[in-house]
Every structure is written in structure tokens, then in C-alpha cells.
mmCIF file of C-alpha atoms in Angstrom:
data_model
loop_
_atom_site.group_PDB
_atom_site.id
_atom_site.type_symbol
_atom_site.label_atom_id
_atom_site.label_comp_id
_atom_site.label_asym_id
_atom_site.label_seq_id
_atom_site.Cartn_x
_atom_site.Cartn_y
_atom_site.Cartn_z
ATOM 1 C CA UNK Q 1 -5.441 3.477 -2.035
ATOM 2 C CA UNK Q 2 -6.063 3.701 1.863
ATOM 3 C CA UNK Q 3 -4.070 6.382 3.328
ATOM 4 C CA UNK Q 4 -3.171 4.680 6.265
ATOM 5 C CA UNK Q 5 -1.705 1.823 4.590
ATOM 6 C CA UNK Q 6 0.579 4.131 2.663
ATOM 7 C CA UNK Q 7 1.651 5.822 5.627
ATOM 8 C CA UNK Q 8 2.353 2.224 6.889
ATOM 9 C CA UNK Q 9 4.854 1.348 4.548
ATOM 10 C CA UNK Q 10 8.067 2.289 6.135
ATOM 11 C CA UNK Q 11 6.794 -0.191 8.820
ATOM 12 C CA UNK Q 12 5.940 -2.696 7.005
ATOM 13 C CA UNK Q 13 8.803 -2.313 4.970
ATOM 14 C CA UNK Q 14 10.978 -2.845 7.542
ATOM 15 C CA UNK Q 15 8.983 -5.780 9.052
ATOM 16 C CA UNK Q 16 9.126 -8.039 5.755
ATOM 17 C CA UNK Q 17 12.730 -7.191 6.066
ATOM 18 C CA UNK Q 18 12.807 -8.275 9.598
ATOM 19 C CA UNK Q 19 11.127 -11.675 8.657
ATOM 20 C CA UNK Q 20 12.262 -12.398 5.678
ATOM 21 C CA UNK Q 21 12.141 -15.883 4.654
ATOM 22 C CA UNK Q 22 11.041 -16.802 8.160
ATOM 23 C CA UNK Q 23 7.457 -16.044 7.211
ATOM 24 C CA UNK Q 24 5.295 -15.953 4.324
ATOM 25 C CA UNK Q 25 3.647 -12.988 4.066
ATOM 26 C CA UNK Q 26 -0.173 -12.667 1.858
ATOM 27 C CA UNK Q 27 -2.103 -9.632 1.176
ATOM 28 C CA UNK Q 28 -5.697 -9.674 1.027
ATOM 29 C CA UNK Q 29 -6.957 -6.956 -1.237
ATOM 30 C CA UNK Q 30 -10.263 -5.823 0.818
ATOM 31 C CA UNK Q 31 -11.894 -3.434 -1.621
ATOM 32 C CA UNK Q 32 -11.901 0.066 0.070
ATOM 33 C CA UNK Q 33 -13.843 1.213 -2.726
ATOM 34 C CA UNK Q 34 -16.351 -1.052 -3.919
ATOM 35 C CA UNK Q 35 -18.491 -1.283 -6.953
ATOM 36 C CA UNK Q 36 -21.867 -0.827 -4.906
ATOM 37 C CA UNK Q 37 -20.754 2.232 -3.666
ATOM 38 C CA UNK Q 38 -23.241 5.678 -4.049
ATOM 39 C CA UNK Q 39 -21.537 7.984 -6.411
ATOM 40 C CA UNK Q 40 -20.948 11.564 -4.709
ATOM 41 C CA UNK Q 41 -23.507 13.933 -5.718
ATOM 42 C CA UNK Q 42 -21.091 16.811 -5.935
ATOM 43 C CA UNK Q 43 -17.673 14.993 -7.071
ATOM 44 C CA UNK Q 44 -15.975 18.009 -7.067
ATOM 45 C CA UNK Q 45 -16.806 18.863 -3.255
ATOM 46 C CA UNK Q 46 -16.064 15.118 -2.407
ATOM 47 C CA UNK Q 47 -12.482 15.166 -3.964
ATOM 48 C CA UNK Q 48 -11.752 18.419 -1.496
ATOM 49 C CA UNK Q 49 -13.129 16.475 1.496
ATOM 50 C CA UNK Q 50 -10.953 13.488 0.519
ATOM 51 C CA UNK Q 51 -7.962 15.844 -0.577
ATOM 52 C CA UNK Q 52 -8.176 17.435 2.757
ATOM 53 C CA UNK Q 53 -8.602 14.173 5.010
ATOM 54 C CA UNK Q 54 -5.525 13.013 3.393
ATOM 55 C CA UNK Q 55 -3.719 15.756 3.921
ATOM 56 C CA UNK Q 56 -4.690 15.154 7.643
ATOM 57 C CA UNK Q 57 -3.505 11.908 7.732
ATOM 58 C CA UNK Q 58 -0.254 12.821 6.410
ATOM 59 C CA UNK Q 59 0.383 14.967 9.137
ATOM 60 C CA UNK Q 60 0.137 12.048 11.326
ATOM 61 C CA UNK Q 61 2.231 9.333 9.071
ATOM 62 C CA UNK Q 62 4.774 12.094 7.126
ATOM 63 C CA UNK Q 63 4.039 9.909 4.205
ATOM 64 C CA UNK Q 64 4.084 11.818 0.701
ATOM 65 C CA UNK Q 65 0.680 13.219 -0.615
ATOM 66 C CA UNK Q 66 -0.119 14.623 -4.020
ATOM 67 C CA UNK Q 67 0.008 18.254 -4.644
ATOM 68 C CA UNK Q 68 -3.563 18.038 -6.439
ATOM 69 C CA UNK Q 69 -5.817 15.121 -6.132
ATOM 70 C CA UNK Q 70 -7.818 14.623 -9.315
ATOM 71 C CA UNK Q 71 -10.680 12.817 -8.072
ATOM 72 C CA UNK Q 72 -11.855 9.991 -5.476
ATOM 73 C CA UNK Q 73 -11.079 7.101 -6.497
ATOM 74 C CA UNK Q 74 -14.443 5.165 -8.386
ATOM 75 C CA UNK Q 75 -13.317 1.615 -7.703
ATOM 76 C CA UNK Q 76 -10.546 0.158 -6.170
ATOM 77 C CA UNK Q 77 -11.101 -3.343 -7.818
ATOM 78 C CA UNK Q 78 -8.645 -2.671 -11.346
ATOM 79 C CA UNK Q 79 -6.069 -1.757 -9.092
ATOM 80 C CA UNK Q 80 -6.466 -4.879 -6.453
ATOM 81 C CA UNK Q 81 -6.966 -6.790 -9.757
ATOM 82 C CA UNK Q 82 -3.587 -6.206 -11.394
ATOM 83 C CA UNK Q 83 -1.724 -6.017 -7.955
ATOM 84 C CA UNK Q 84 -2.843 -9.390 -7.945
ATOM 85 C CA UNK Q 85 -1.981 -10.651 -11.591
ATOM 86 C CA UNK Q 86 1.424 -9.094 -10.641
ATOM 87 C CA UNK Q 87 2.147 -11.684 -7.678
ATOM 88 C CA UNK Q 88 1.947 -14.556 -10.945
ATOM 89 C CA UNK Q 89 5.215 -12.751 -12.133
ATOM 90 C CA UNK Q 90 7.182 -13.066 -8.844
ATOM 91 C CA UNK Q 91 7.664 -11.251 -5.358
ATOM 92 C CA UNK Q 92 9.865 -8.590 -6.967
ATOM 93 C CA UNK Q 93 7.580 -7.966 -9.675
ATOM 94 C CA UNK Q 94 4.786 -7.657 -7.459
ATOM 95 C CA UNK Q 95 6.129 -5.102 -4.862
ATOM 96 C CA UNK Q 96 7.129 -2.880 -7.617
ATOM 97 C CA UNK Q 97 3.671 -2.925 -9.193
ATOM 98 C CA UNK Q 98 1.855 -2.405 -6.015
ATOM 99 C CA UNK Q 99 4.320 0.300 -5.112
ATOM 100 C CA UNK Q 100 3.399 2.078 -8.568
ATOM 101 C CA UNK Q 101 -0.594 1.705 -7.755
ATOM 102 C CA UNK Q 102 -0.042 3.507 -4.627
ATOM 103 C CA UNK Q 103 2.281 5.987 -5.810
ATOM 104 C CA UNK Q 104 -0.631 6.770 -8.461
ATOM 105 C CA UNK Q 105 -2.720 7.649 -5.822
ATOM 106 C CA UNK Q 106 -0.825 9.489 -3.012
ATOM 107 C CA UNK Q 107 2.090 10.970 -5.597
ATOM 108 C CA UNK Q 108 0.931 11.590 -8.511
ATOM 109 C CA UNK Q 109 -2.746 11.929 -7.398
ATOM 110 C CA UNK Q 110 -4.192 10.169 -9.875
ATOM 111 C CA UNK Q 111 -6.197 6.708 -8.947
ATOM 112 C CA UNK Q 112 -5.463 3.967 -10.940
ATOM 113 C CA UNK Q 113 -9.531 3.264 -11.074
ATOM 114 C CA UNK Q 114 -9.635 1.624 -14.260
ATOM 115 C CA UNK Q 115 -8.027 -1.145 -15.736
ATOM 116 C CA UNK Q 116 -6.046 1.059 -18.370
ATOM 117 C CA UNK Q 117 -5.290 3.397 -15.749
ATOM 118 C CA UNK Q 118 -3.812 0.288 -13.364
ATOM 119 C CA UNK Q 119 -2.013 -1.044 -16.315
ATOM 120 C CA UNK Q 120 -0.316 2.403 -17.298
ATOM 121 C CA UNK Q 121 0.940 2.649 -13.684
ATOM 122 C CA UNK Q 122 2.693 -0.739 -13.893
ATOM 123 C CA UNK Q 123 4.515 -0.006 -17.911
ATOM 124 C CA UNK Q 124 8.213 -0.291 -17.232
ATOM 125 C CA UNK Q 125 8.720 -2.226 -14.107
ATOM 126 C CA UNK Q 126 11.490 -4.317 -14.510
ATOM 127 C CA UNK Q 127 10.800 -7.846 -15.360
ATOM 128 C CA UNK Q 128 7.041 -7.323 -15.958
ATOM 129 C CA UNK Q 129 5.757 -8.709 -18.731
ATOM 130 C CA UNK Q 130 2.839 -6.616 -19.568
ATOM 131 C CA UNK Q 131 0.639 -8.984 -21.940
ATOM 132 C CA UNK Q 132 0.895 -11.444 -19.337
ATOM 133 C CA UNK Q 133 -0.554 -9.099 -16.662
ATOM 134 C CA UNK Q 134 -3.267 -7.956 -18.893
ATOM 135 C CA UNK Q 135 -4.469 -11.362 -19.673
ATOM 136 C CA UNK Q 136 -4.086 -12.346 -16.017
ATOM 137 C CA UNK Q 137 -5.386 -9.179 -14.596
ATOM 138 C CA UNK Q 138 -8.785 -9.915 -17.150
ATOM 139 C CA UNK Q 139 -8.625 -13.781 -15.809
ATOM 140 C CA UNK Q 140 -11.548 -15.852 -14.243
ATOM 141 C CA UNK Q 141 -8.726 -16.937 -11.496
ATOM 142 C CA UNK Q 142 -7.549 -13.654 -10.100
ATOM 143 C CA UNK Q 143 -11.140 -12.476 -9.842
ATOM 144 C CA UNK Q 144 -12.060 -15.132 -8.061
ATOM 145 C CA UNK Q 145 -8.807 -14.277 -5.876
ATOM 146 C CA UNK Q 146 -9.708 -10.976 -5.287
ATOM 147 C CA UNK Q 147 -13.263 -11.986 -4.674
ATOM 148 C CA UNK Q 148 -11.985 -14.224 -1.753
ATOM 149 C CA UNK Q 149 -9.619 -11.147 -0.806
ATOM 150 C CA UNK Q 150 -12.807 -9.096 -0.600
ATOM 151 C CA UNK Q 151 -14.753 -11.796 1.489
ATOM 152 C CA UNK Q 152 -12.567 -12.624 3.908
ATOM 153 C CA UNK Q 153 -11.655 -8.925 4.800
ATOM 154 C CA UNK Q 154 -15.661 -8.763 5.598
ATOM 155 C CA UNK Q 155 -14.968 -11.542 8.315
ATOM 156 C CA UNK Q 156 -13.064 -9.674 11.199
ATOM 157 C CA UNK Q 157 -11.924 -11.745 14.129
ATOM 158 C CA UNK Q 158 -13.462 -10.654 17.304
ATOM 159 C CA UNK Q 159 -10.400 -8.862 18.504
ATOM 160 C CA UNK Q 160 -10.690 -6.126 15.903
ATOM 161 C CA UNK Q 161 -14.520 -5.004 16.320
ATOM 162 C CA UNK Q 162 -13.545 -2.636 19.067
ATOM 163 C CA UNK Q 163 -10.068 -1.439 19.945
ATOM 164 C CA UNK Q 164 -9.054 1.098 22.485
ATOM 165 C CA UNK Q 165 -6.037 2.729 21.507
ATOM 166 C CA UNK Q 166 -4.010 6.177 21.661
ATOM 167 C CA UNK Q 167 -2.779 5.767 18.127
ATOM 168 C CA UNK Q 168 -4.449 8.285 15.593
ATOM 169 C CA UNK Q 169 -5.869 5.794 13.493
ATOM 170 C CA UNK Q 170 -6.638 2.893 16.242
ATOM 171 C CA UNK Q 171 -7.827 0.164 13.783
ATOM 172 C CA UNK Q 172 -11.075 -0.948 14.560
ATOM 173 C CA UNK Q 173 -13.446 -3.059 12.361
ATOM 174 C CA UNK Q 174 -15.559 -0.704 9.947
ATOM 175 C CA UNK Q 175 -19.605 -1.037 9.685
ATOM 176 C CA UNK Q 176 -20.051 -2.295 6.217
ATOM 177 C CA UNK Q 177 -23.204 -1.265 4.159
ATOM 178 C CA UNK Q 178 -25.007 -4.039 4.615
ATOM 179 C CA UNK Q 179 -24.737 -3.935 8.005
ATOM 180 C CA UNK Q 180 -21.461 -6.513 8.665
ATOM 181 C CA UNK Q 181 -18.052 -5.242 9.267
ATOM 182 C CA UNK Q 182 -14.430 -5.734 7.506
ATOM 183 C CA UNK Q 183 -11.005 -4.693 8.492
ATOM 184 C CA UNK Q 184 -9.906 -1.426 9.128
ATOM 185 C CA UNK Q 185 -6.977 -0.682 6.805
ATOM 186 C CA UNK Q 186 -4.298 -1.433 7.125
ATOM 187 C CA UNK Q 187 -4.643 -4.574 9.510
ATOM 188 C CA UNK Q 188 -2.342 -7.563 9.875
ATOM 189 C CA UNK Q 189 -3.237 -10.722 11.099
ATOM 190 C CA UNK Q 190 -0.110 -13.717 12.275
ATOM 191 C CA UNK Q 191 -0.711 -16.856 12.117
ATOM 192 C CA UNK Q 192 1.049 -19.587 13.883
ATOM 193 C CA UNK Q 193 0.381 -22.875 15.409
ATOM 194 C CA UNK Q 194 0.705 -21.073 18.695
ATOM 195 C CA UNK Q 195 -2.195 -18.923 17.737
ATOM 196 C CA UNK Q 196 -3.216 -15.698 16.389
ATOM 197 C CA UNK Q 197 -2.399 -11.800 16.695
ATOM 198 C CA UNK Q 198 -4.355 -8.836 15.315
ATOM 199 C CA UNK Q 199 -2.683 -5.650 14.704
ATOM 200 C CA UNK Q 200 -4.922 -3.024 13.021
ATOM 201 C CA UNK Q 201 -4.678 0.733 12.035
ATOM 202 C CA UNK Q 202 -1.604 2.640 12.377
ATOM 203 C CA UNK Q 203 0.981 0.913 14.348
ATOM 204 C CA UNK Q 204 4.656 1.403 15.196
ATOM 205 C CA UNK Q 205 7.034 -1.702 14.673
ATOM 206 C CA UNK Q 206 7.328 -2.646 18.444
ATOM 207 C CA UNK Q 207 3.430 -3.228 18.000
ATOM 208 C CA UNK Q 208 3.860 -5.642 15.381
ATOM 209 C CA UNK Q 209 7.463 -7.166 16.632
ATOM 210 C CA UNK Q 210 5.186 -7.972 20.084
ATOM 211 C CA UNK Q 211 2.644 -9.708 18.438
ATOM 212 C CA UNK Q 212 5.711 -12.088 16.266
ATOM 213 C CA UNK Q 213 7.347 -12.561 19.577
ATOM 214 C CA UNK Q 214 3.867 -14.017 21.124
ATOM 215 C CA UNK Q 215 3.556 -16.481 19.019
ATOM 216 C CA UNK Q 216 6.821 -17.374 17.816
ATOM 217 C CA UNK Q 217 9.754 -15.705 20.251
ATOM 218 C CA UNK Q 218 13.027 -15.472 18.862
ATOM 219 C CA UNK Q 219 11.733 -15.001 15.323
ATOM 220 C CA UNK Q 220 12.363 -11.610 14.209
ATOM 221 C CA UNK Q 221 15.464 -10.430 13.935
ATOM 222 C CA UNK Q 222 15.687 -6.659 13.196
ATOM 223 C CA UNK Q 223 17.920 -5.939 10.797
ATOM 224 C CA UNK Q 224 20.737 -2.791 10.887
ATOM 225 C CA UNK Q 225 19.652 0.106 8.011
ATOM 226 C CA UNK Q 226 21.017 0.045 4.950
ATOM 227 C CA UNK Q 227 23.751 2.578 3.061
ATOM 228 C CA UNK Q 228 21.043 5.061 2.115
ATOM 229 C CA UNK Q 229 22.451 4.100 -2.086
ATOM 230 C CA UNK Q 230 22.255 0.172 -1.023
ATOM 231 C CA UNK Q 231 18.655 0.781 0.338
ATOM 232 C CA UNK Q 232 17.188 2.606 -3.045
ATOM 233 C CA UNK Q 233 18.960 -0.276 -5.270
ATOM 234 C CA UNK Q 234 16.375 -2.440 -3.073
ATOM 235 C CA UNK Q 235 13.585 -0.770 -3.057
ATOM 236 C CA UNK Q 236 13.896 1.263 -6.212
ATOM 237 C CA UNK Q 237 11.204 4.138 -4.606
ATOM 238 C CA UNK Q 238 11.628 5.908 -1.109
ATOM 239 C CA UNK Q 239 9.682 8.395 0.987
ATOM 240 C CA UNK Q 240 11.330 10.283 3.121
ATOM 241 C CA UNK Q 241 10.179 8.446 6.400
ATOM 242 C CA UNK Q 242 11.565 5.269 4.527
ATOM 243 C CA UNK Q 243 14.949 7.003 4.345
ATOM 244 C CA UNK Q 244 14.608 7.825 7.979
ATOM 245 C CA UNK Q 245 13.573 4.011 9.010
ATOM 246 C CA UNK Q 246 15.193 1.851 6.563
ATOM 247 C CA UNK Q 247 18.734 3.902 5.570
ATOM 248 C CA UNK Q 248 21.495 4.967 7.707
ATOM 249 C CA UNK Q 249 21.273 7.905 9.282
ATOM 250 C CA UNK Q 250 18.393 8.208 7.585
ATOM 251 C CA UNK Q 251 20.164 9.961 4.726
ATOM 252 C CA UNK Q 252 18.246 10.509 1.593
ATOM 253 C CA UNK Q 253 20.411 8.632 -1.422
ATOM 254 C CA UNK Q 254 23.240 10.612 -2.975
ATOM 255 C CA UNK Q 255 22.339 9.254 -6.763
ATOM 256 C CA UNK Q 256 18.506 9.258 -6.353
ATOM 257 C CA UNK Q 257 16.306 11.612 -8.477
ATOM 258 C CA UNK Q 258 13.757 13.934 -6.325
ATOM 259 C CA UNK Q 259 10.237 13.531 -6.996
ATOM 260 C CA UNK Q 260 8.415 16.784 -5.047
ATOM 261 C CA UNK Q 261 5.274 16.079 -3.341
ATOM 262 C CA UNK Q 262 2.925 17.818 -1.214
ATOM 263 C CA UNK Q 263 4.215 16.290 1.743
ATOM 264 C CA UNK Q 264 8.295 15.809 1.408
ATOM 265 C CA UNK Q 265 10.399 13.923 -1.160
ATOM 266 C CA UNK Q 266 9.700 10.762 -3.238
ATOM 267 C CA UNK Q 267 13.502 9.525 -3.709
ATOM 268 C CA UNK Q 268 13.551 7.461 -7.229
ATOM 269 C CA UNK Q 269 16.560 5.485 -8.374
ATOM 270 C CA UNK Q 270 17.548 6.540 -11.698
ATOM 271 C CA UNK Q 271 16.491 3.676 -13.444
ATOM 272 C CA UNK Q 272 13.085 3.731 -11.891
ATOM 273 C CA UNK Q 273 12.804 7.600 -12.827
ATOM 274 C CA UNK Q 274 13.411 6.854 -16.376
ATOM 275 C CA UNK Q 275 10.256 4.773 -16.665
ATOM 276 C CA UNK Q 276 8.124 6.063 -13.661
ATOM 277 C CA UNK Q 277 4.417 8.337 -14.461
ATOM 278 C CA UNK Q 278 5.872 11.156 -12.551
ATOM 279 C CA UNK Q 279 7.919 11.570 -15.770
ATOM 280 C CA UNK Q 280 5.504 10.231 -18.504
ATOM 281 C CA UNK Q 281 2.236 12.498 -18.203
ATOM 282 C CA UNK Q 282 -1.281 10.846 -18.065
ATOM 283 C CA UNK Q 283 -2.130 12.920 -20.388
ATOM 284 C CA UNK Q 284 -0.156 11.098 -22.838
ATOM 285 C CA UNK Q 285 -1.627 7.749 -22.395
ATOM 286 C CA UNK Q 286 -4.885 8.642 -23.543
ATOM 287 C CA UNK Q 287 -6.293 7.168 -20.502
#
């Protein structure tokens, strides 16, 4: 649910492709909107403020934003539990479920902040077993995993406690309500037998490449962009910045279904568009 993490997805997708089968990539769900956060005294004013905040961030990242944000998310827990549960069904399913959860906020403007909404956002993902997803999302094992992720996010390495950088989002650790700290989102932590490197905040691809090279010289092999239609076939959903970075010539896929947002298009594979929440009004779900 972090707009900076959403805006980082083009670079992260490129990085994952460049490190494919060379590293183990693990996500930790840090819980941006927590159970103990105080409810806003004026939800409408809070939503208007947060919508402007997201708009300012997407002016930097060029990522899509919702034309209208219905509300600030009440909790990150439901979407984190569903994303964690989806990982039990394989990497491809997990990637697509997580993408849908992000798009619920930043394309639809309807945060998946209840279990029912998070499950509905994942509906129709190819290869997904929805019955298992619902069961696993409610399981003690997945809850314990997300609790561990939350705790890990609140033990930041010293290097991110203070960060000086010209990025509009340098990524210094955030102070928590109990006086502790948590990683800013997004933060990538690279580990190898040679040590670790933390890369916090909103960064260009070169920053991540430098961290990888410092730990494992020669490990990273950047890949040539795919033809636009192949990029869409692989990812099923592309933002404008992702097409720029991942598709030859930065071109939009020729057979994509275009979804207009408040900040540029989202391109959907036709099969994805047939089951995507943008084509299934949330009101029809009864949530």
C-alpha cells in the first residue's frame, strides 16, 4: 500500500529479471497501516490529504494513481495476509495476486483493507485456488509469518537510521508510535556471505546494481528489453513507466487493453482485462 513502493515496481521488475535464478528474493510485509493506528477524526479530510500526498509522489515516480481515492486504507493486515497466503501457491500466482492488491489502491482507488476485499481483488488470477487462498489467509501459519515480517521491519540495520541523499524519498527509517524505528518503504536488503547492503527509499536501477556488485561482482546480468507484446505476456499488467523500462523502445503493447488512471495508462493483457477488478465494479461484489 506504499505509493513509493508502487512507483518502484518498474525498477524492481527489471532487477528481479536481471537476478533471475541467481538469488532468493523474499518479501517482508512491513504493515504500513497498523491495527493500533488512531482512526482519523475527519475521514474525508484525511482521504483528501492522502490523495494529494499520493499525487505528489506519482509526480516523481510517474506511476498511475487512482482518479478518485475512496478512503485511506484502514489496515495493511488483510492484504498482507492474502499476499503471504498466495506465496503458498507458487511464485507466478503470488506475483499476480500482489499486483492486484497494489492496483486495488493505486488504480481503482479502493484499498483492499478487509479480508473480503483482498480476496475479491485476487479473483480470476490464473492458476489461483481461491478456496485455498481464503483458508491459508486465515491460518495461524500465515498470521505468524506476517507478524514476523512486521517485527523484522521494526529492527532496521544501523545504516538506514540516518540517510543523506538527493532522492525525493531517501528512505531513512521511520519513528514508530512506541519510540522505535521501522524501515521506510521500500527498502531492499541484499545479503551474501560477504556481508549486506541496504538500499532504502526510491532509487534508480544503478543503486541496486551497485549494491549487488559490491557483494557479488559479476552476478548481475542486465537483460535486454522484451518486445512490448512479450513483456505484456510475461507480466500481464504494465504501467507506462514499466513499458518504458521493460519493453523495446518503451512502446505500449499493441494488443493491450488500456485502463486510464489519474496519471497515465495501465496496460492489461486481454485475458487479464477479462477478470480484472477494473472490469468488475466493486459495488457488484457486495463488499
